[in-house]
Amino acid sequence: MHGLMQDWPLTVDKILDHAKNWHGDREIVSRSVEGPIVRTTYGQVHDRAKRVSNALKVLGIQPGDRVATLAWNTSRHIEAWYGIMGMGAVCHTLNPRLFAEQLCYIVNHAEDQVIFTDLTFLPILTELQAQMPCVKHVIVLTDEAHMAGVTLPGALCYETLLAQNSTDCVWGGFDENSAAALCYTSGTTGNPKGVLYSHRSNFLHTLVTMGKDVMGISATDTVLPVVPMFHANAWGLAFSCAAVGAKLVNPGQKLDGASIYELLESEEVTFSAAVPTVWQMLLTHMRENNLKPSTLKRVVIGGSAVPEALVRAFRDDYGVSVTHAWGMTETSPLGTLATPTGAIAKMDPEAQLRFTLKQGRPPVGIELKLENDAGERLPHDGTTFGRLMVKGPFVVGEYFKGDGGEILDDEGFFDTGDVATIDDYGFMQITDRAKDVIKSGGEWISTIEIENIAVGHEKAFLCAVIGAAHPKWDERPVLLVKLMPGAEATKEEFLGFLEGKIAKWWTPDDVLFVDDIPLGATGKIDKKLIRQRMADYVLPTAKAKATA
Ligand code: AMP
């Protein structure tokens, strides 16, 4: 028997319709790429997004066609997003931090027909234009005055197109399972693969992330998503802010500590989200200049594990609550958040901190399981490591164009490639990427755990742990440390700092002080590059063994 409720397709255009109808005057503030702070509202963004849809139709875009954006977080980028999705085309967010050849591969693979770009990225597009024959039009997200210096052949001016098109446009009217957006994985191994979100999956993700134990933002919040819209949909904030009518503050291209602090204060931001490296830069800026955030109440940190020192600094020095989150492009992206349960909330702050440092528990709509290499389920005892498997209505079912083949197991779970534990409170903790975990004497060593502890050393700016070949143990850990500017330290100092905090056999066999720890396109430590750079490295313990 069918239920008898209304059929109201879950399409994301309805989110912006809602924002216009019920929060039409709520502000969207952006640090524009041209420089000045620009103020607009959900009502105005809605009208302009409709003009975008009409402009795309004039350019020949049909529902299902891919239209890319290569842009920072600004109100124009939001207009382009909703304009593309509202008319049924697929919004493909490009990550400008990718290498040129990866960007080119992605555009061609997606068959993008139009690219909306910020002025910043014109040099890349000029270089690549000849290698991207599918791209028929490039629209520069700027006004006529700033088009003067644009030399890219055929480039169109965004503001001119908007002025030429009306706000009269019907959105939606298609199946909620239609594709809405496309985002490629960071591609640390092999070619990047496309995750094709549907309107329904984005809508459901939005509803779930609005929950108090998830992002928990409301109409009274002012939200600054530092996390870019091209990194897994700004963790859904471009949808959830509109859905609740939160004031939205877009940082544009300036993500340094001083610029973020300035916006936090001038716009009275209450909630923000970013990867740990961004918060590290903000903390450094505040410390060096003796500043405090005056309105910020809560930050969500994810993308990589949050170091303990960061949580303590926010909590103890600034009274800001930290929510640690885990997710991936394939999970839309939010998968788990470390918000307390009733039992954890009753614990003292130090005991609660142990849970904040884990990646957390799944909201409704996310199923998790741990399994071993043989596909057997593992216990949730907080110590057994296993492959983290995930399932749900906003989790990838297959990659775009079938890349990678069948990616779900017999029970319909997707293998995240992460290795994790789950404790008896239901808190998941990532111990590694499956390809980074160190296999020493048949046992696994978590590189993330050692890194997080080591980075708590007052002289450490960034730490990375990788496995190096060992004749007896297969692999042993090596700790790489990038010191704070001007600091000096010894290997013994760091090994002494780790003593008692990790199992003795996890102690790194070597500590190397390096000038640079490379970060990948989404701000994560690029271990593949580190391994390449260290291809000729031999552990002192392995040398000793060889000469013995
Ligand atoms: P991406 O698709 O680029 O967002 O990358 C997703 C991957 O980032 C996950 O599979 C994890 O390996 C890693 N990741 C995301 N959040 C966290 C976190 N809070 N702690 C540790 N690793 C994380």
Coordinates of C-alpha atoms and ligand atoms in Angstrom, one line a residue:
M1 CA 0.0 0.0 0.0
H2 CA 1.4 3.5 -0.9
G3 CA 1.3 6.3 1.5
L4 CA -1.0 9.2 0.6
M5 CA 1.3 12.2 1.2
Q6 CA 2.2 14.8 -1.4
D7 CA 4.8 14.1 -4.0
W8 CA 7.2 17.0 -3.5
P9 CA 10.5 16.2 -5.3
L10 CA 13.5 16.9 -3.1
T11 CA 15.3 19.2 -5.5
V12 CA 17.8 21.8 -4.3
D13 CA 16.2 24.8 -6.1
K14 CA 13.5 24.6 -3.4
I15 CA 16.2 25.4 -0.8
L16 CA 17.0 28.7 -2.4
D17 CA 13.3 29.3 -3.0
H18 CA 12.7 28.9 0.7
A19 CA 15.6 31.2 1.6
K20 CA 14.1 33.9 -0.7
N21 CA 10.6 33.5 0.6
W22 CA 11.3 33.3 4.3
H23 CA 14.8 34.9 4.8
G24 CA 14.8 37.1 1.7
D25 CA 16.6 40.0 3.5
R26 CA 19.2 37.9 5.3
E27 CA 22.6 38.9 4.2
I28 CA 25.3 37.2 2.2
V29 CA 28.6 39.0 2.6
S30 CA 31.6 38.2 0.4
R31 CA 35.2 39.3 0.2
S32 CA 35.2 39.7 -3.6
V33 CA 38.0 38.5 -5.8
E34 CA 38.3 42.1 -7.0
G35 CA 38.9 43.2 -3.4
P36 CA 36.0 45.1 -1.8
I37 CA 33.5 43.4 0.6
V38 CA 30.2 42.9 -1.3
R39 CA 26.8 42.7 0.5
T40 CA 23.8 41.0 -1.0
T41 CA 20.8 39.0 0.3
Y42 CA 19.2 35.6 -0.3
G43 CA 16.4 37.4 -2.2
Q44 CA 18.9 39.1 -4.6
V45 CA 21.0 35.9 -5.0
H46 CA 17.8 34.0 -5.9
D47 CA 16.9 36.5 -8.6
R48 CA 20.4 36.6 -10.0
A49 CA 20.6 32.7 -10.0
K50 CA 17.5 32.7 -12.2
R51 CA 19.3 35.0 -14.6
V52 CA 22.2 32.6 -14.6
S53 CA 19.8 29.8 -15.6
N54 CA 18.4 31.9 -18.5
A55 CA 21.9 32.8 -19.6
L56 CA 22.9 29.2 -19.7
K57 CA 19.8 28.3 -21.7
V58 CA 20.8 31.0 -24.3
L59 CA 24.2 29.4 -24.5
G60 CA 22.6 26.1 -25.4
I61 CA 22.9 24.3 -22.0
Q62 CA 20.3 21.5 -21.5
P63 CA 19.3 19.6 -18.4
G64 CA 22.0 17.0 -17.6
D65 CA 24.8 19.0 -19.3
R66 CA 27.9 19.6 -17.1
V67 CA 28.7 23.2 -16.2
A68 CA 31.9 23.8 -14.2
T69 CA 32.9 26.4 -11.6
L70 CA 36.5 27.3 -10.9
A71 CA 35.9 29.8 -8.1
W72 CA 36.4 30.9 -4.6
N73 CA 33.5 31.1 -2.1
T74 CA 31.7 34.3 -3.1
S75 CA 28.0 35.2 -3.6
R76 CA 28.6 35.0 -7.4
H77 CA 29.7 31.4 -7.0
I78 CA 26.5 30.7 -5.1
E79 CA 24.4 32.3 -7.7
A80 CA 26.1 30.2 -10.4
W81 CA 25.6 27.0 -8.3
Y82 CA 21.9 27.4 -7.9
G83 CA 21.4 28.8 -11.4
I84 CA 23.1 25.6 -12.8
M85 CA 21.3 23.1 -10.6
G86 CA 17.9 24.9 -10.7
M87 CA 17.6 24.5 -14.4
G88 CA 18.6 20.8 -14.2
A89 CA 22.2 21.1 -15.4
V90 CA 25.0 19.6 -13.3
C91 CA 27.3 21.9 -11.3
H92 CA 30.8 20.6 -11.5
T93 CA 33.0 22.2 -8.9
L94 CA 36.7 22.3 -10.0
N95 CA 39.5 22.4 -7.4
P96 CA 42.0 25.0 -8.6
R97 CA 44.7 23.5 -6.4
L98 CA 44.9 20.4 -8.6
F99 CA 47.8 20.1 -10.9
A100 CA 47.1 21.5 -14.4
E101 CA 47.0 18.0 -16.1
Q102 CA 44.6 16.7 -13.4
L103 CA 42.3 19.7 -14.0
C104 CA 42.4 19.1 -17.7
Y105 CA 41.7 15.4 -17.3
I106 CA 38.7 16.2 -15.0
V107 CA 37.2 18.8 -17.3
N108 CA 37.5 16.5 -20.3
H109 CA 36.2 13.4 -18.4
A110 CA 33.2 15.4 -17.2
E111 CA 32.7 16.9 -20.6
D112 CA 32.1 20.4 -19.1
Q113 CA 30.6 22.7 -21.7
V114 CA 30.8 25.9 -19.8
I115 CA 33.2 27.1 -17.1
F116 CA 32.4 29.9 -14.7
T117 CA 35.8 31.2 -13.4
D118 CA 37.2 33.8 -11.1
L119 CA 39.7 36.3 -12.6
T120 CA 42.3 34.5 -10.5
F121 CA 42.2 31.4 -12.6
L122 CA 42.3 32.9 -16.1
P123 CA 46.1 32.1 -16.5
I124 CA 45.4 28.4 -15.9
L125 CA 42.5 28.4 -18.3
T126 CA 44.5 30.3 -20.9
E127 CA 47.2 27.6 -20.7
L128 CA 44.7 24.7 -20.8
Q129 CA 42.1 26.0 -23.2
A130 CA 43.4 24.2 -26.3
Q131 CA 43.4 20.9 -24.4
M132 CA 39.8 21.2 -23.3
P133 CA 37.8 21.0 -26.6
C134 CA 34.5 20.3 -24.8
V135 CA 34.5 23.7 -23.2
K136 CA 32.4 26.0 -25.4
H137 CA 32.2 29.0 -23.2
V138 CA 34.2 30.6 -20.3
I139 CA 32.2 33.0 -18.1
V140 CA 34.3 35.3 -16.0
L141 CA 32.7 36.0 -12.6
T142 CA 33.3 39.8 -12.8
D143 CA 32.0 43.0 -14.2
E144 CA 32.8 44.9 -17.5
A145 CA 35.3 47.1 -15.8
H146 CA 37.4 44.1 -14.8
M147 CA 37.0 42.4 -18.2
A148 CA 39.3 45.1 -19.6
G149 CA 42.5 43.1 -19.0
V150 CA 41.0 39.7 -19.9
T151 CA 42.8 38.2 -22.9
L152 CA 41.2 34.7 -23.0
P153 CA 39.7 34.4 -26.4
G154 CA 35.8 34.4 -26.3
A155 CA 35.6 34.9 -22.5
L156 CA 32.2 36.2 -21.5
C157 CA 31.4 38.7 -18.7
Y158 CA 29.2 37.4 -15.9
E159 CA 27.6 40.7 -15.0
T160 CA 26.8 41.5 -18.7
L161 CA 25.2 38.1 -19.1
L162 CA 23.1 38.7 -16.0
A163 CA 22.0 42.1 -17.2
Q164 CA 20.9 40.6 -20.6
N165 CA 18.7 37.9 -19.1
S166 CA 15.5 38.0 -17.1
T167 CA 14.6 36.6 -13.7
D168 CA 11.7 34.8 -15.3
C169 CA 12.6 31.2 -15.2
V170 CA 11.0 28.0 -14.0
W171 CA 13.2 25.8 -11.8
G172 CA 12.8 22.2 -10.8
G173 CA 10.1 20.0 -12.3
F174 CA 12.4 17.1 -12.7
D175 CA 12.9 13.8 -10.9
E176 CA 14.6 14.2 -7.5
N177 CA 17.1 11.5 -8.6
S178 CA 18.4 13.7 -11.4
A179 CA 22.1 14.6 -11.1
A180 CA 22.7 18.0 -9.4
A181 CA 26.4 18.2 -8.8
L182 CA 29.7 16.6 -9.6
C183 CA 32.9 16.6 -7.6
Y184 CA 36.0 14.6 -8.3
T185 CA 38.0 12.9 -5.5
S186 CA 41.4 14.2 -4.8
G187 CA 43.0 11.3 -6.7
T188 CA 45.9 10.5 -4.5
T189 CA 46.1 7.2 -6.3
G190 CA 45.3 6.9 -10.0
N191 CA 43.0 9.3 -11.8
P192 CA 40.5 11.3 -9.9
K193 CA 37.0 9.8 -9.9
G194 CA 33.7 11.7 -10.2
V195 CA 31.1 11.6 -7.4
L196 CA 27.8 12.5 -9.0
Y197 CA 25.3 13.9 -6.4
S198 CA 21.6 13.8 -7.0
H199 CA 19.1 16.5 -6.0
R200 CA 17.7 14.0 -3.6
S201 CA 21.0 13.1 -2.0
N202 CA 22.0 16.8 -1.6
F203 CA 18.6 17.6 -0.1
L204 CA 18.7 14.7 2.4
H205 CA 22.3 15.6 3.3
T206 CA 21.1 19.2 4.0
L207 CA 18.3 18.0 6.2
V208 CA 20.6 15.7 8.2
T209 CA 23.4 18.3 8.6
M210 CA 20.9 20.8 10.1
G211 CA 20.4 18.6 13.1
K212 CA 21.7 19.9 16.5
D213 CA 24.2 17.1 16.9
V214 CA 25.5 17.6 13.4
M215 CA 26.2 21.2 12.1
G216 CA 23.4 22.5 14.2
I217 CA 23.2 26.0 12.6
S218 CA 20.1 28.2 12.8
A219 CA 18.6 31.4 11.5
T220 CA 20.3 33.2 14.3
D221 CA 23.8 32.1 13.2
T222 CA 26.3 34.0 11.1
V223 CA 28.3 31.3 9.3
L224 CA 31.8 31.6 7.7
P225 CA 32.6 28.5 5.6
V226 CA 36.3 28.7 5.1
V227 CA 36.1 25.3 3.5
P228 CA 35.8 25.9 -0.2
M229 CA 32.7 25.1 -2.2
F230 CA 35.0 23.0 -4.4
H231 CA 36.0 20.8 -1.4
A232 CA 33.1 18.5 -1.0
N233 CA 30.4 21.2 -1.3
A234 CA 31.8 23.4 1.5
W235 CA 30.5 20.5 3.7
G236 CA 27.0 21.3 2.6
L237 CA 27.0 24.8 4.1
A238 CA 26.0 26.5 0.8
F239 CA 22.8 24.5 1.1
S240 CA 22.2 24.3 4.9
C241 CA 22.8 28.1 5.4
A242 CA 20.1 28.9 2.9
A243 CA 17.9 26.2 4.3
V244 CA 17.9 27.7 7.8
G245 CA 18.4 31.4 6.8
A246 CA 21.7 31.9 8.4
K247 CA 23.8 34.9 7.5
L248 CA 26.5 33.7 5.2
V249 CA 30.0 35.2 5.1
N250 CA 32.2 34.1 2.1
P251 CA 36.0 34.6 2.5
G252 CA 36.8 34.7 -1.3
Q253 CA 40.4 33.9 -1.9
K254 CA 41.9 35.2 1.3
L255 CA 42.2 32.3 3.7
D256 CA 45.2 33.5 5.8
G257 CA 44.8 34.1 9.6
A258 CA 44.6 37.9 9.4
S259 CA 41.9 38.0 6.7
I260 CA 39.8 35.3 8.4
Y261 CA 40.1 37.0 11.7
E262 CA 39.1 40.3 10.2
L263 CA 35.9 38.8 8.8
L264 CA 35.1 36.9 12.0
E265 CA 35.1 40.1 13.8
S266 CA 33.6 42.6 11.3
E267 CA 30.7 40.3 10.5
E268 CA 30.2 38.9 14.0
V269 CA 30.6 35.3 12.9
T270 CA 29.2 32.7 15.3
F271 CA 30.0 29.5 13.4
S272 CA 32.8 28.4 11.1
A273 CA 34.1 25.3 9.3
A274 CA 37.6 24.6 8.0
V275 CA 40.5 22.1 7.8
P276 CA 43.0 22.1 10.7
T277 CA 45.7 24.0 8.8
V278 CA 43.4 27.0 8.4
W279 CA 42.7 27.0 12.1
Q280 CA 46.4 26.7 12.9
M281 CA 47.0 29.8 10.8
L282 CA 44.2 31.7 12.6
L283 CA 45.6 30.7 16.1
T284 CA 49.1 31.8 15.2
H285 CA 47.7 35.1 14.0
M286 CA 45.7 35.6 17.2
R287 CA 48.6 34.7 19.4
E288 CA 51.1 36.9 17.7
N289 CA 48.8 39.9 17.8
N290 CA 47.2 39.2 21.2
L291 CA 43.7 39.0 19.7
K292 CA 40.6 37.0 20.7
P293 CA 37.5 36.2 18.7
S294 CA 34.6 38.0 20.3
T295 CA 31.5 36.4 18.7
L296 CA 32.7 33.0 17.5
K297 CA 31.0 30.2 19.4
R298 CA 31.6 27.0 17.5
V299 CA 33.9 25.6 14.8
V300 CA 33.7 22.4 12.9
I301 CA 37.1 20.9 12.0
G302 CA 37.5 18.1 9.5
G303 CA 39.3 16.9 6.4
S304 CA 42.2 15.7 8.6
A305 CA 42.4 14.7 12.2
V306 CA 42.2 17.6 14.6
P307 CA 45.3 17.9 16.9
E308 CA 44.7 18.0 20.6
A309 CA 46.5 21.3 21.0
L310 CA 44.1 23.0 18.6
V311 CA 41.0 21.8 20.6
R312 CA 42.6 23.0 23.8
A313 CA 43.5 26.4 22.4
F314 CA 40.0 27.0 21.1
R315 CA 38.4 25.7 24.3
D316 CA 40.6 27.0 27.0
D317 CA 42.0 30.3 25.5
Y318 CA 39.0 31.5 23.5
G319 CA 35.9 29.7 24.8
V320 CA 35.1 28.3 21.4
S321 CA 33.6 24.8 21.1
V322 CA 35.2 22.5 18.6
T323 CA 33.3 19.8 16.7
H324 CA 35.5 17.3 15.0
A325 CA 34.0 15.8 11.8
W326 CA 34.9 13.1 9.4
G327 CA 33.7 12.7 5.9
M328 CA 34.7 12.4 2.3
T329 CA 33.7 13.6 -1.2
E330 CA 31.9 10.2 -1.5
T331 CA 29.7 10.9 1.6
S332 CA 28.5 14.4 0.4
P333 CA 30.6 14.8 2.7
L334 CA 29.5 14.6 6.3
G335 CA 29.8 11.0 7.7
T336 CA 30.5 11.4 11.5
L337 CA 30.7 14.1 14.1
A338 CA 32.1 14.0 17.5
T339 CA 29.2 15.7 19.3
P340 CA 28.6 14.3 22.8
T341 CA 26.0 11.7 23.7
G342 CA 24.1 12.0 27.0
A343 CA 26.6 9.8 28.8
I344 CA 29.6 11.7 27.4
A345 CA 28.1 15.1 28.3
K346 CA 28.0 14.1 31.9
M347 CA 31.8 13.5 32.0
D348 CA 34.3 16.0 33.1
P349 CA 35.9 18.2 30.4
E350 CA 39.1 16.2 30.2
A351 CA 37.3 12.9 29.7
Q352 CA 35.0 14.6 27.1
L353 CA 38.1 15.8 25.3
R354 CA 39.1 12.1 24.5
F355 CA 35.9 11.8 22.5
T356 CA 36.2 15.2 20.8
L357 CA 39.6 14.0 19.4
K358 CA 37.9 11.0 17.8
Q359 CA 36.0 11.5 14.5
G360 CA 32.7 10.8 16.1
R361 CA 29.4 9.1 15.5
P362 CA 27.1 8.8 12.5
P363 CA 23.9 10.8 12.2
V364 CA 20.7 9.1 11.0
G365 CA 21.2 8.3 7.3
I366 CA 24.8 6.9 7.7
E367 CA 25.5 3.3 8.5
L368 CA 29.0 2.2 9.5
K369 CA 30.8 -1.1 9.9
L370 CA 34.3 -2.2 10.4
E371 CA 35.7 -5.2 8.7
N372 CA 39.0 -7.0 8.1
D373 CA 40.7 -7.8 4.8
A374 CA 38.7 -11.0 4.6
G375 CA 35.4 -9.0 4.7
E376 CA 34.5 -10.2 8.3
R377 CA 32.8 -7.7 10.7
L378 CA 35.0 -6.6 13.5
P379 CA 34.0 -5.7 17.1
H380 CA 33.3 -2.1 18.3
D381 CA 35.7 -2.3 21.2
G382 CA 37.7 0.8 20.6
T383 CA 40.9 -1.0 19.9
T384 CA 40.4 -3.3 16.9
F385 CA 41.4 -1.6 13.7
G386 CA 39.5 -2.4 10.6
R387 CA 38.4 -1.0 7.2
L388 CA 35.7 1.6 7.6
M389 CA 32.7 0.8 5.4
V390 CA 29.8 3.2 4.9
K391 CA 26.3 3.1 3.5
G392 CA 23.4 5.6 3.2
P393 CA 21.2 7.7 0.8
F394 CA 24.0 10.4 0.4
V395 CA 26.9 7.9 0.0
V396 CA 28.3 7.2 -3.5
G397 CA 26.8 4.1 -5.3
E398 CA 29.1 4.2 -8.3
Y399 CA 31.6 6.7 -9.7
F400 CA 30.8 8.8 -12.8
K401 CA 30.9 6.8 -16.0
G402 CA 31.5 3.6 -14.0
D403 CA 35.1 4.3 -13.2
G404 CA 36.5 1.9 -10.7
G405 CA 33.8 -0.7 -11.5
E406 CA 31.6 -2.2 -8.7
I407 CA 32.5 -0.2 -5.5
L408 CA 29.9 -1.6 -3.0
D409 CA 30.2 -4.9 -1.1
D410 CA 27.4 -7.5 -1.0
E411 CA 25.7 -5.6 1.8
G412 CA 25.8 -2.3 -0.2
F413 CA 28.6 -0.7 1.8
F414 CA 31.3 1.5 0.3
D415 CA 34.9 1.0 1.4
T416 CA 36.2 4.4 2.5
G417 CA 39.9 3.4 2.3
D418 CA 40.2 4.6 5.9
V419 CA 41.2 2.4 8.8
A420 CA 39.4 3.0 12.0
T421 CA 38.2 1.8 15.4
I422 CA 34.7 2.2 16.9
D423 CA 34.4 2.3 20.7
D424 CA 31.5 1.1 22.8
Y425 CA 30.1 4.7 22.9
G426 CA 29.8 4.4 19.1
F427 CA 32.6 6.9 18.5
M428 CA 34.7 6.1 15.4
Q429 CA 38.3 7.0 15.3
I430 CA 40.3 7.1 12.1
T431 CA 43.7 5.5 12.7
D432 CA 44.9 5.9 9.1
R433 CA 44.3 5.8 5.4
A434 CA 44.6 2.1 4.4
K435 CA 47.6 2.9 2.2
D436 CA 49.4 4.9 4.9
V437 CA 49.0 2.6 7.9
I438 CA 52.4 1.1 9.0
K439 CA 52.5 -2.6 9.1
S440 CA 55.3 -3.5 11.6
G441 CA 55.8 -7.2 12.4
G442 CA 52.3 -8.0 11.3
E443 CA 50.7 -5.4 13.6
W444 CA 49.4 -2.0 12.5
I445 CA 50.8 1.4 13.7
S446 CA 48.6 4.5 13.3
T447 CA 50.5 7.3 11.7
I448 CA 47.8 9.8 12.5
E449 CA 47.9 9.1 16.2
I450 CA 51.7 9.7 16.4
E451 CA 51.4 12.8 14.2
N452 CA 48.7 14.3 16.5
I453 CA 50.7 13.8 19.6
A454 CA 54.0 15.0 18.1
V455 CA 52.4 18.2 16.8
G456 CA 51.5 19.0 20.4
H457 CA 55.2 19.7 21.0
E458 CA 55.6 23.4 21.4
K459 CA 58.4 23.6 18.8
A460 CA 56.4 21.6 16.1
F461 CA 54.5 23.4 13.4
L462 CA 53.6 20.3 11.3
C463 CA 54.4 16.6 11.7
A464 CA 54.1 13.6 9.4
V465 CA 54.8 10.0 10.0
I466 CA 55.5 7.5 7.2
G467 CA 56.6 3.9 7.1
A468 CA 60.1 3.1 5.9
A469 CA 61.3 -0.3 4.8
H470 CA 62.9 -2.5 7.5
P471 CA 64.5 -5.9 6.9
K472 CA 63.1 -7.5 10.1
W473 CA 59.8 -5.7 10.8
D474 CA 58.8 -4.9 7.2
E475 CA 58.1 -1.2 8.0
R476 CA 59.0 1.1 10.9
P477 CA 57.8 4.6 11.5
V478 CA 59.8 7.8 10.7
L479 CA 58.7 11.1 12.1
L480 CA 59.1 14.2 10.0
V481 CA 58.9 17.5 11.8
K482 CA 58.6 21.0 10.4
L483 CA 59.6 23.2 13.3
M484 CA 58.0 26.6 14.2
P485 CA 59.9 29.5 12.6
G486 CA 63.2 30.0 14.3
A487 CA 63.0 26.9 16.5
E488 CA 65.7 24.3 17.0
A489 CA 65.2 20.8 18.4
T490 CA 66.9 17.4 18.6
K491 CA 65.6 13.9 17.8
E492 CA 65.8 12.9 21.4
E493 CA 63.6 15.8 22.4
F494 CA 60.8 14.6 20.2
L495 CA 61.3 10.9 21.1
G496 CA 61.2 11.9 24.8
F497 CA 58.0 13.9 24.2
L498 CA 56.3 10.8 22.7
E499 CA 57.5 8.5 25.5
G500 CA 54.6 7.2 27.6
K501 CA 52.0 8.7 25.2
I502 CA 52.2 5.9 22.6
A503 CA 53.0 2.2 22.9
K504 CA 56.8 1.7 23.1
W505 CA 56.9 -0.3 19.8
W506 CA 55.2 2.6 18.0
T507 CA 58.2 4.8 18.8
P508 CA 59.6 6.2 15.5
D509 CA 63.0 4.7 14.5
D510 CA 64.1 8.1 13.3
V511 CA 63.1 11.8 13.5
L512 CA 63.9 14.1 10.5
F513 CA 63.7 17.8 10.7
V514 CA 62.4 19.1 7.3
D515 CA 61.8 22.6 5.8
D516 CA 58.6 21.5 4.1
I517 CA 55.8 19.0 4.7
P518 CA 53.8 19.1 1.4
L519 CA 50.1 19.5 1.5
G520 CA 47.8 18.2 -1.3
A521 CA 44.9 20.0 -3.1
T522 CA 42.5 19.8 -0.2
G523 CA 45.0 20.7 2.6
K524 CA 45.9 17.2 3.7
I525 CA 49.5 16.0 4.2
D526 CA 50.6 14.6 0.8
K527 CA 52.2 11.3 2.0
K528 CA 52.6 10.0 -1.6
L529 CA 54.9 13.0 -2.4
I530 CA 56.8 12.5 0.9
R531 CA 57.4 8.9 0.1
Q532 CA 58.6 9.8 -3.4
R533 CA 61.0 12.4 -1.9
M534 CA 62.3 9.8 0.5
A535 CA 62.7 7.0 -2.0
D536 CA 66.4 6.7 -1.2
Y537 CA 66.0 7.1 2.5
V538 CA 67.3 4.1 4.6
L539 CA 66.4 3.8 8.3
P540 CA 69.4 4.0 10.7
T541 CA 68.0 0.8 12.3
A542 CA 68.0 -0.9 8.9
K543 CA 71.5 0.3 8.2
A544 CA 72.7 -1.1 11.5
K545 CA 71.0 -4.4 10.7
A546 CA 72.7 -4.5 7.3
T547 CA 76.2 -3.9 8.7
A548 CA 75.7 -6.2 11.7
Ligands
AMP1 P1 38.2 14.2 0.7 O1 37.3 13.4 -0.2 O2 39.2 15.0 -0.1 O3 37.4 15.1 1.6 O4 39.0 13.2 1.6 C1 38.4 12.3 2.5 C2 39.4 11.7 3.4 O5 40.0 12.7 4.3 C3 38.8 10.7 4.3 O6 38.6 9.4 3.7 C4 39.9 10.6 5.4 O7 41.0 9.8 5.0 C5 40.3 12.0 5.5 N1 39.6 12.7 6.6 C6 38.5 13.5 6.5 N2 38.1 14.0 7.7 C7 39.0 13.5 8.6 C8 39.2 13.6 10.0 N3 38.4 14.3 10.7 N4 40.3 12.9 10.5 C9 41.1 12.1 9.8 N5 41.0 12.0 8.5 C10 40.0 12.7 7.9

